[in-house]
XYZ file of C-alpha atoms in Angstrom:
580
model
C -0.261 -0.066 0.087
C 0.924 3.508 -0.759
C 0.871 4.635 2.965
C 2.546 7.892 2.631
C 4.362 10.052 0.190
C 8.196 8.500 0.190
C 5.887 5.671 -1.844
C 4.852 7.528 -3.820
C 5.799 7.384 -7.365
C 8.309 10.147 -8.528
C 10.184 9.391 -12.184
C 9.630 7.161 -14.858
C 12.123 4.458 -14.711
C 10.847 1.851 -16.953
C 10.251 3.623 -20.765
C 7.560 2.877 -23.278
C 7.993 2.119 -26.520
C 6.527 2.829 -29.202
C 4.766 -0.471 -30.230
C 3.734 -1.448 -26.042
C 1.041 -1.013 -24.952
C 0.285 -0.678 -20.657
C -2.569 -4.041 -19.366
C -3.271 -3.991 -15.858
C -3.073 -8.386 -15.392
C -5.085 -9.251 -11.987
C -5.140 -13.032 -10.070
C -3.209 -14.529 -7.342
C 0.099 -14.492 -7.145
C 0.863 -18.342 -4.056
C -3.026 -17.892 -3.565
C -3.224 -14.000 -2.591
C -4.920 -11.901 -4.562
C -1.941 -9.281 -7.021
C -2.177 -7.298 -9.333
C 0.895 -6.285 -12.052
C 0.879 -3.363 -14.606
C 3.483 -4.675 -17.832
C 4.237 -3.208 -20.896
C 3.259 -5.230 -23.634
C 4.375 -5.472 -27.656
C 1.818 -5.194 -29.694
C 2.732 -8.574 -30.744
C 1.801 -9.994 -28.048
C -1.705 -8.559 -27.544
C -3.484 -11.067 -28.943
C -1.957 -13.987 -27.369
C -2.371 -12.641 -24.263
C -6.731 -11.518 -24.627
C -6.780 -14.972 -26.082
C -6.075 -16.658 -22.305
C -8.824 -18.320 -20.755
C -9.873 -15.943 -16.952
C -8.149 -18.346 -14.886
C -4.922 -18.909 -16.837
C -1.938 -19.511 -14.827
C 0.960 -17.220 -16.467
C 4.519 -16.237 -15.787
C 3.520 -11.728 -16.551
C 7.036 -12.103 -18.522
C 6.479 -14.580 -21.278
C 3.820 -11.246 -22.370
C 5.832 -7.696 -21.298
C 8.086 -6.342 -18.590
C 6.765 -5.569 -15.142
C 7.101 -1.252 -15.113
C 8.849 0.047 -12.924
C 8.951 3.654 -10.675
C 12.111 5.765 -8.440
C 9.433 7.375 -5.324
C 10.093 9.525 -2.998
C 12.555 7.707 -0.736
C 15.090 6.905 -4.263
C 13.720 3.618 -4.325
C 13.457 1.439 -7.143
C 9.794 -0.039 -6.900
C 7.348 -2.623 -9.760
C 4.285 -1.376 -9.920
C 2.565 -4.465 -7.819
C 1.185 -5.298 -5.559
C -1.763 -7.369 -3.953
C -4.944 -7.051 -3.717
C -7.999 -7.009 -6.539
C -6.962 -3.378 -6.762
C -3.848 -1.280 -7.469
C -4.125 1.992 -5.262
C -5.727 4.767 -7.233
C -2.811 6.665 -6.892
C -0.732 4.457 -9.085
C -3.647 4.095 -11.077
C -3.769 7.954 -12.314
C -0.379 7.774 -12.384
C 0.189 4.748 -14.531
C -2.315 6.437 -16.969
C -1.174 10.118 -17.311
C 2.974 8.357 -18.297
C 1.701 5.462 -20.029
C -0.268 4.822 -22.764
C -1.626 2.223 -25.415
C 0.790 1.380 -28.896
C 1.404 4.215 -31.157
C 1.706 1.856 -34.382
C 1.998 -1.984 -35.111
C 3.761 -4.410 -37.393
C 2.432 -2.499 -40.166
C 4.087 0.828 -39.387
C 7.499 1.444 -41.388
C 9.633 4.346 -39.289
C 12.187 4.296 -42.438
C 11.504 7.870 -44.040
C 11.545 8.485 -47.868
C 9.588 11.591 -48.362
C 6.792 13.354 -46.599
C 3.745 11.653 -46.162
C 1.639 15.102 -44.844
C -2.403 15.336 -45.568
C -4.500 17.738 -44.892
C -8.306 16.142 -44.490
C -11.445 17.459 -44.756
C -14.441 15.941 -43.530
C -18.445 17.200 -42.810
C -20.757 15.059 -40.915
C -24.164 14.560 -41.992
C -25.560 15.288 -38.362
C -23.322 16.684 -35.536
C -23.147 14.130 -33.730
C -22.357 11.364 -36.377
C -18.822 9.384 -35.252
C -16.252 9.475 -38.048
C -14.579 6.205 -37.096
C -11.523 6.823 -34.836
C -10.773 7.011 -31.896
C -8.407 9.689 -31.058
C -5.542 9.004 -28.933
C -2.896 10.034 -26.274
C 0.756 9.231 -26.408
C 2.065 10.329 -23.135
C 5.987 8.980 -23.176
C 6.150 11.445 -26.577
C 3.325 13.706 -25.726
C 1.432 13.447 -29.418
C -1.837 12.831 -30.470
C -2.269 9.855 -32.851
C -6.041 8.100 -34.578
C -6.732 5.226 -34.824
C -9.259 3.894 -37.284
C -12.245 1.691 -36.266
C -11.772 -1.520 -37.451
C -15.199 -1.909 -38.436
C -16.325 0.375 -40.051
C -14.824 0.308 -44.109
C -16.723 3.060 -45.385
C -16.795 5.706 -42.898
C -15.532 9.639 -43.388
C -12.335 8.949 -41.827
C -11.120 6.384 -43.954
C -12.979 8.228 -47.342
C -11.175 11.448 -46.176
C -7.758 9.621 -46.562
C -6.677 9.007 -42.457
C -4.878 6.188 -41.584
C -3.873 4.420 -38.875
C -1.246 5.759 -36.075
C -1.381 9.240 -37.627
C 0.305 11.722 -36.468
C -2.447 14.928 -35.604
C -0.380 18.469 -36.105
C -3.782 20.216 -36.421
C -7.589 20.650 -36.092
C -9.505 22.996 -38.187
C -6.055 25.558 -38.130
C -5.148 24.946 -34.936
C -2.044 23.372 -34.243
C -2.532 21.171 -31.482
C 0.608 19.317 -30.622
C 0.596 21.392 -26.714
C -2.032 20.687 -26.267
C -3.321 18.424 -23.518
C -5.547 15.354 -24.674
C -8.470 16.381 -22.665
C -8.129 19.915 -24.420
C -7.682 18.090 -27.534
C -10.736 16.337 -26.797
C -13.033 18.934 -25.822
C -11.895 21.627 -29.654
C -13.294 18.227 -31.148
C -16.210 17.627 -29.197
C -17.447 21.386 -29.187
C -16.839 22.003 -32.955
C -19.039 19.021 -34.111
C -21.405 21.249 -35.802
C -18.470 22.441 -38.002
C -16.562 20.806 -40.639
C -13.534 18.442 -39.693
C -10.024 19.860 -41.020
C -7.255 17.568 -39.408
C -4.042 18.215 -41.038
C -2.215 14.329 -39.995
C 0.987 12.760 -40.747
C 2.227 9.403 -41.191
C 4.378 7.672 -38.178
C 7.676 8.229 -40.344
C 7.329 11.869 -41.024
C 6.434 12.897 -37.543
C 10.212 10.654 -36.419
C 11.569 12.668 -39.132
C 10.992 16.094 -38.437
C 11.153 15.720 -35.203
C 15.074 14.087 -34.876
C 15.470 16.791 -37.300
C 14.107 19.079 -35.229
C 11.803 20.141 -38.580
C 9.134 22.359 -37.460
C 5.329 22.003 -38.782
C 2.971 24.661 -40.502
C -0.116 24.024 -42.414
C 1.905 26.159 -45.368
C 4.600 23.035 -45.874
C 4.542 22.677 -49.876
C 4.446 18.955 -49.331
C 1.242 18.583 -48.043
C -1.031 16.155 -49.935
C -4.121 18.128 -50.131
C -7.191 16.025 -50.297
C -10.393 16.315 -51.488
C -13.060 16.699 -49.055
C -15.302 13.724 -48.475
C -18.634 14.057 -46.538
C -21.732 12.124 -45.459
C -24.804 11.285 -47.008
C -26.624 9.286 -44.323
C -26.212 9.670 -40.438
C -24.654 5.863 -40.899
C -21.112 5.825 -39.033
C -20.038 2.872 -41.333
C -22.319 3.934 -44.286
C -21.755 7.189 -44.865
C -21.825 7.601 -48.625
C -24.406 6.053 -50.359
C -23.882 5.872 -54.223
C -27.758 6.140 -55.150
C -28.098 10.070 -54.144
C -27.666 11.971 -56.820
C -27.132 15.509 -57.024
C -28.585 18.035 -58.576
C -26.459 20.331 -60.303
C -29.498 22.624 -61.459
C -30.170 23.886 -57.279
C -28.385 26.649 -56.220
C -27.033 27.436 -52.775
C -26.054 31.411 -51.526
C -22.479 31.325 -49.339
C -20.948 34.486 -46.892
C -17.360 33.545 -48.044
C -15.114 32.769 -44.652
C -13.284 36.175 -43.430
C -15.099 38.369 -46.460
C -18.583 40.065 -46.866
C -18.679 38.507 -49.969
C -21.543 36.790 -50.711
C -21.689 34.349 -53.972
C -24.005 31.675 -55.151
C -22.924 27.750 -56.097
C -23.782 24.994 -56.446
C -25.668 22.468 -54.882
C -22.603 19.678 -56.280
C -19.711 22.392 -55.360
C -21.552 22.067 -51.585
C -19.068 18.955 -49.849
C -22.057 18.423 -47.675
C -24.972 16.409 -48.263
C -28.518 18.637 -49.384
C -30.392 16.713 -46.763
C -28.743 17.567 -44.155
C -27.775 21.257 -45.176
C -29.656 23.777 -43.208
C -29.198 28.202 -43.482
C -26.560 29.309 -41.369
C -24.499 25.416 -41.574
C -20.696 26.287 -42.138
C -19.164 24.395 -45.313
C -16.326 23.961 -47.653
C -17.348 24.820 -51.509
C -14.768 23.821 -54.666
C -14.656 26.688 -56.540
C -12.097 27.251 -59.121
C -10.314 24.447 -58.435
C -9.813 25.061 -54.498
C -11.800 24.084 -51.538
C -12.864 27.936 -49.100
C -14.892 27.168 -46.259
C -18.075 29.344 -46.059
C -22.008 29.806 -44.614
C -24.720 29.341 -46.907
C -27.402 32.614 -46.068
C -30.062 31.288 -48.129
C -30.724 27.468 -50.000
C -33.416 24.967 -51.743
C -34.668 23.345 -54.894
C -36.366 26.851 -55.261
C -33.604 29.486 -55.027
C -34.557 31.184 -57.694
C -38.356 31.252 -56.925
C -37.294 33.349 -53.888
C -34.533 35.633 -55.933
C -38.002 36.221 -57.702
C -39.910 36.938 -54.741
C -37.772 39.410 -53.079
C -37.266 41.549 -56.099
C -41.149 40.946 -57.035
C -41.791 42.252 -53.301
C -38.829 45.011 -53.439
C -39.883 46.341 -56.409
C -44.016 46.468 -56.297
C -44.252 46.527 -52.587
C -46.814 43.251 -52.697
C -47.262 40.091 -51.736
C -45.238 37.296 -54.531
C -46.660 33.873 -53.822
C -45.181 30.320 -55.453
C -48.246 31.249 -58.760
C -45.151 34.781 -59.917
C -43.038 31.393 -61.453
C -43.027 31.199 -64.873
C -44.829 27.400 -65.577
C -42.731 27.042 -68.539
C -39.955 26.851 -67.134
C -41.194 24.836 -64.006
C -42.435 22.153 -66.893
C -38.473 22.251 -67.895
C -37.138 21.809 -65.475
C -39.521 19.530 -63.421
C -38.190 15.765 -64.904
C -34.631 16.108 -63.781
C -35.551 17.132 -59.935
C -34.572 12.943 -58.243
C -34.440 15.087 -54.521
C -36.303 17.397 -53.069
C -36.181 20.125 -50.431
C -39.577 21.744 -48.831
C -38.099 24.265 -46.567
C -40.933 27.012 -47.022
C -44.760 26.547 -46.700
C -44.422 27.714 -50.034
C -46.822 25.162 -52.310
C -45.515 22.679 -54.660
C -47.575 20.495 -56.153
C -45.386 16.838 -56.492
C -46.710 15.606 -59.727
C -44.651 17.833 -61.879
C -41.638 15.652 -60.738
C -41.937 12.526 -62.164
C -38.357 11.168 -61.420
C -38.395 11.676 -58.164
C -37.102 9.551 -55.671
C -35.660 11.652 -51.993
C -37.934 14.129 -50.788
C -37.111 16.096 -46.837
C -40.321 17.944 -45.331
C -38.588 20.821 -43.057
C -41.679 22.239 -42.974
C -45.776 21.093 -41.407
C -47.638 21.517 -44.290
C -50.645 19.484 -45.001
C -51.014 19.772 -48.434
C -47.873 18.328 -48.632
C -48.448 15.634 -46.246
C -51.433 14.775 -48.869
C -50.084 14.777 -51.829
C -47.255 11.957 -50.314
C -49.074 9.089 -52.259
C -47.725 5.807 -54.422
C -49.602 6.326 -57.215
C -47.925 10.646 -57.415
C -44.061 9.670 -56.058
C -44.629 6.247 -57.661
C -40.271 5.885 -57.069
C -39.682 7.786 -54.043
C -36.140 5.139 -52.491
C -36.150 8.370 -49.483
C -38.000 10.045 -47.553
C -36.977 12.626 -44.429
C -38.946 14.190 -42.198
C -37.403 17.065 -39.860
C -40.102 18.364 -37.683
C -38.802 17.446 -34.022
C -39.831 14.402 -32.051
C -43.249 16.026 -30.962
C -44.874 16.634 -34.407
C -47.609 12.956 -35.103
C -46.961 12.134 -38.893
C -51.099 10.930 -39.932
C -51.655 7.573 -39.774
C -52.285 6.514 -43.353
C -48.931 7.996 -44.329
C -47.168 5.677 -41.690
C -49.652 2.531 -43.070
C -48.504 4.056 -46.556
C -44.424 3.168 -45.264
C -44.733 0.761 -43.557
C -46.745 -1.389 -45.777
C -44.913 -1.488 -48.904
C -47.332 1.720 -50.409
C -43.793 2.541 -51.514
C -41.986 -0.173 -53.603
C -38.733 1.215 -53.948
C -38.657 2.683 -50.459
C -35.499 2.477 -48.778
C -34.834 4.420 -46.340
C -36.798 6.716 -44.039
C -36.683 9.402 -41.416
C -39.413 10.014 -39.064
C -40.858 11.716 -35.942
C -43.053 11.477 -33.767
C -45.053 7.923 -34.993
C -48.031 5.702 -32.741
C -48.562 2.930 -33.870
C -51.336 1.623 -30.752
C -53.993 2.058 -33.283
C -52.531 -0.621 -35.730
C -50.772 -3.931 -33.970
C -49.579 -5.346 -37.786
C -48.937 -4.289 -41.442
C -48.258 -5.924 -44.241
C -44.669 -5.950 -44.472
C -42.604 -3.523 -46.162
C -39.110 -5.461 -47.954
C -37.252 -3.133 -49.989
C -36.926 -0.227 -46.140
C -33.171 -1.172 -45.093
C -33.315 2.026 -42.633
C -35.821 3.454 -40.732
C -34.702 6.434 -37.947
C -37.397 7.194 -35.363
C -37.479 10.629 -33.307
C -40.360 8.911 -31.230
C -41.971 5.963 -30.274
C -42.866 3.412 -26.984
C -41.009 0.272 -26.976
C -43.752 -1.342 -27.113
C -43.400 -0.541 -31.352
C -41.057 -1.872 -32.176
C -41.430 -5.343 -32.207
C -44.517 -4.672 -34.473
C -41.828 -2.148 -36.733
C -39.178 -5.128 -36.899
C -42.071 -7.473 -38.262
C -42.927 -4.342 -41.038
C -39.834 -4.672 -42.345
C -38.443 -7.860 -42.515
C -35.123 -6.746 -45.243
C -33.914 -3.956 -42.348
C -30.225 -3.399 -42.087
C -30.174 -0.300 -39.552
C -32.770 1.012 -36.444
C -32.614 3.866 -35.046
C -35.431 4.332 -32.403
C -35.414 7.450 -29.759
C -37.432 6.083 -26.524
C -39.532 9.889 -25.154
C -42.610 8.132 -24.329
C -43.244 6.515 -20.549
C -45.064 2.914 -21.260
C -46.403 0.915 -18.994
C -46.889 -2.110 -21.605
C -45.373 -4.780 -22.432
C -43.768 -6.075 -24.846
C -45.071 -8.507 -26.723
C -43.279 -12.209 -27.429
C -44.033 -13.369 -30.561
C -41.910 -16.397 -31.745
C -42.779 -15.414 -35.100
C -40.311 -12.307 -34.851
C -37.709 -13.823 -32.696
C -34.644 -13.796 -35.733
C -34.852 -10.802 -37.129
C -31.418 -9.697 -39.240
C -31.069 -6.273 -38.242
C -27.574 -5.716 -37.817
C -27.819 -2.338 -36.921
C -29.629 -0.944 -33.380
C -29.275 2.433 -31.953
C -31.719 2.780 -28.919
C -31.383 5.863 -27.498
C -33.540 8.114 -24.591
C -33.423 11.511 -22.103
C -35.543 11.106 -19.500
C -37.294 7.981 -19.777
C -35.069 5.189 -18.579
C -34.618 1.952 -20.353
C -34.711 -0.658 -18.318
C -33.026 -4.147 -18.894
C -36.471 -5.660 -19.169
C -37.063 -3.703 -21.719
C -33.919 -3.575 -23.735
C -33.931 -7.484 -23.106
C -37.588 -7.594 -24.728
C -36.641 -5.298 -27.530
C -33.479 -7.463 -28.077
C -34.876 -10.716 -27.944
C -36.328 -10.009 -31.481
C -32.778 -9.379 -32.601
C -30.321 -11.470 -32.103
C -28.109 -10.923 -34.997
C -27.036 -7.549 -34.049
C -23.260 -6.289 -34.755
C -23.073 -3.098 -33.736
C -25.668 -1.208 -30.929
C -25.669 2.169 -29.469
C -27.124 2.878 -26.217
C -27.964 5.841 -24.440
C -30.161 6.595 -21.370
C -30.107 7.145 -18.134
C -29.875 3.860 -15.674
C -30.808 3.202 -12.040
C -28.813 -0.607 -11.852
C -25.897 -1.708 -12.122
C -24.214 -1.812 -15.643
C -22.100 -5.146 -15.102
C -25.139 -6.987 -14.838
C -26.257 -5.518 -18.198
C -23.203 -5.742 -19.865
C -23.782 -9.789 -18.788
C -26.984 -9.774 -20.931
C -25.967 -7.607 -23.714
C -23.096 -10.517 -24.155
C -25.451 -13.337 -23.176
C -27.605 -12.275 -25.933
C -25.355 -10.673 -28.658
C -23.521 -13.306 -30.196
C -22.233 -11.526 -33.089
C -21.621 -7.660 -32.491
C -18.499 -6.191 -32.997
C -19.745 -2.773 -32.044
C -20.693 -1.618 -28.709
C -20.714 2.096 -28.372
C -22.906 4.060 -25.670
C -23.734 7.165 -23.554
C -25.106 6.206 -20.026
C -26.122 8.324 -16.928
C -25.564 5.856 -13.957
C -28.242 7.093 -11.362
C -26.234 5.599 -8.569
C -25.183 6.998 -5.248
C -21.161 6.424 -5.120
C -20.396 3.920 -2.555
C -23.187 1.882 -5.728
C -21.303 1.685 -7.748
C -18.089 -0.402 -8.979
C -15.409 1.702 -8.986
C -12.893 0.092 -11.582
C -14.165 -0.640 -14.649
C -11.654 -3.658 -15.751
C -14.655 -6.066 -14.635
C -16.931 -4.343 -16.953
C -14.544 -4.104 -19.923
C -13.776 -7.933 -19.753
C -16.972 -8.897 -19.590
C -16.862 -8.433 -23.608
C -14.141 -6.852 -25.763
C -16.718 -4.313 -26.794
C -16.861 -3.035 -23.734
C -13.076 -1.831 -23.578
C -13.482 2.145 -24.696
C -16.177 2.265 -21.271
C -14.425 5.612 -19.148
C -16.007 7.698 -16.842
C -16.312 11.089 -18.521
C -18.201 12.719 -16.357
C -19.250 11.742 -11.904
C -20.368 13.311 -8.362
C -21.777 12.035 -5.998
C -25.240 11.773 -7.269
C -24.327 9.298 -10.896
C -21.886 9.170 -13.455
C -21.507 9.265 -16.558
C -19.723 6.715 -19.027
C -19.747 7.181 -22.905
C -17.353 5.004 -25.125
C -14.479 6.849 -26.135
């Protein structure tokens, strides 16, 4: 035990190499509980993790026990008796040691500069880009680790590579930032495009060894083409079927300038479905990429211009009827994506090739037109109306009963299926996002979508009814599930009942308040989901300090997917656990 100041560590003796990670090994030594902190080369990570629980091992076969010098000037091993190490020692290790910053695939031999400027644009602020942001404490640098099972993530498409060293974030040099400060910069600018200047490990080592400085104007920087997400998914941020309407225009005010320009929708590096007025995006102009703010948008931007001019010069009220119908007839057959951001009435019958429809304003006349005989080729349907707006039952029926036989993706507001417990199946639906529904509605949705691959559900209503288990639905092929609530607790029984229908889930995101120990929940998830390969969460654990598990190691060891769970906020009443 570290009973006095003299016993505390003051100096590092064991230096960590780039290809080593620190591990806490807990077990029994001659019948007594004991623990060791060791440095393990990345080549032995798999062997160590593959050991069954309770195996007899010689820890030195996997790495070296970390040593330190205490305030008595004695050299000690970071080892001890007991189940857990003292908090002082745990904090000291986490401050001075890190995960490995390269693996066997990385060559540190320098040949030429590999410095890349990567630009990414999320569809929504909470979307993940497919990286872990890490910090190598011994050498004080930031680096990225790509999420292995997200081959189409924003990070990969933008040109980021495993173990890239991060130099600049959004134009600021972050080399001297602490990990917490850097992560705060990253997390507080989620609504903005991400501009990240990175370099390979070999380039970073060469620059530091030769005392060369990184700066944003280096001639060897590769300016890669910006990428943007066309889906809210983290794994498939690019949907090849999305078409771009080159005849739509945005009004843009350029960064650090009062100049306003009109640019084509296709020049803006953000999906039109997720682009809003006041958004800041990267825009291609004259072969370069500039940052600008959208100040006006929409398929009918030219209509708005006509209206403003009409109002300015005549003082009269302008409306949609002022638009030349011949001009409308000319463009309408070429429109495949339609975004309605205003109350201007629009006749959908004009758009014979319409595939994607986004409604941003509540308008009963527009709702009445969303009919299979009016828009027969609809593939994507989105309502940006918030979680409190309840969609008409007839519209919900058409969505989930194969009324639109080509419909693949829907983003819905609040739905209520209490009056309908079954629909004809809609086999074309692959992605469904619902901003508000009850847990008991989920089985009905799954039953109507036998080919659904990704379901996002926000539970925002209290629901005292039990979920009725049907043996006909217990093996749905759903692969991705996003389940979250803000103020409604999702109990373990509710979560388990939902997962009863979906045993094939590979990726699961859970956000809720929770009033029980997470250990039982984690065991339930591990036992229920045999194919789970990625777990992300943001859970507010409503337990007093003396009722919580103090060390997350037991939680991490239940399943490899739980290893990234960390405490990000804590007080006497609750703590927040999230994946990073």
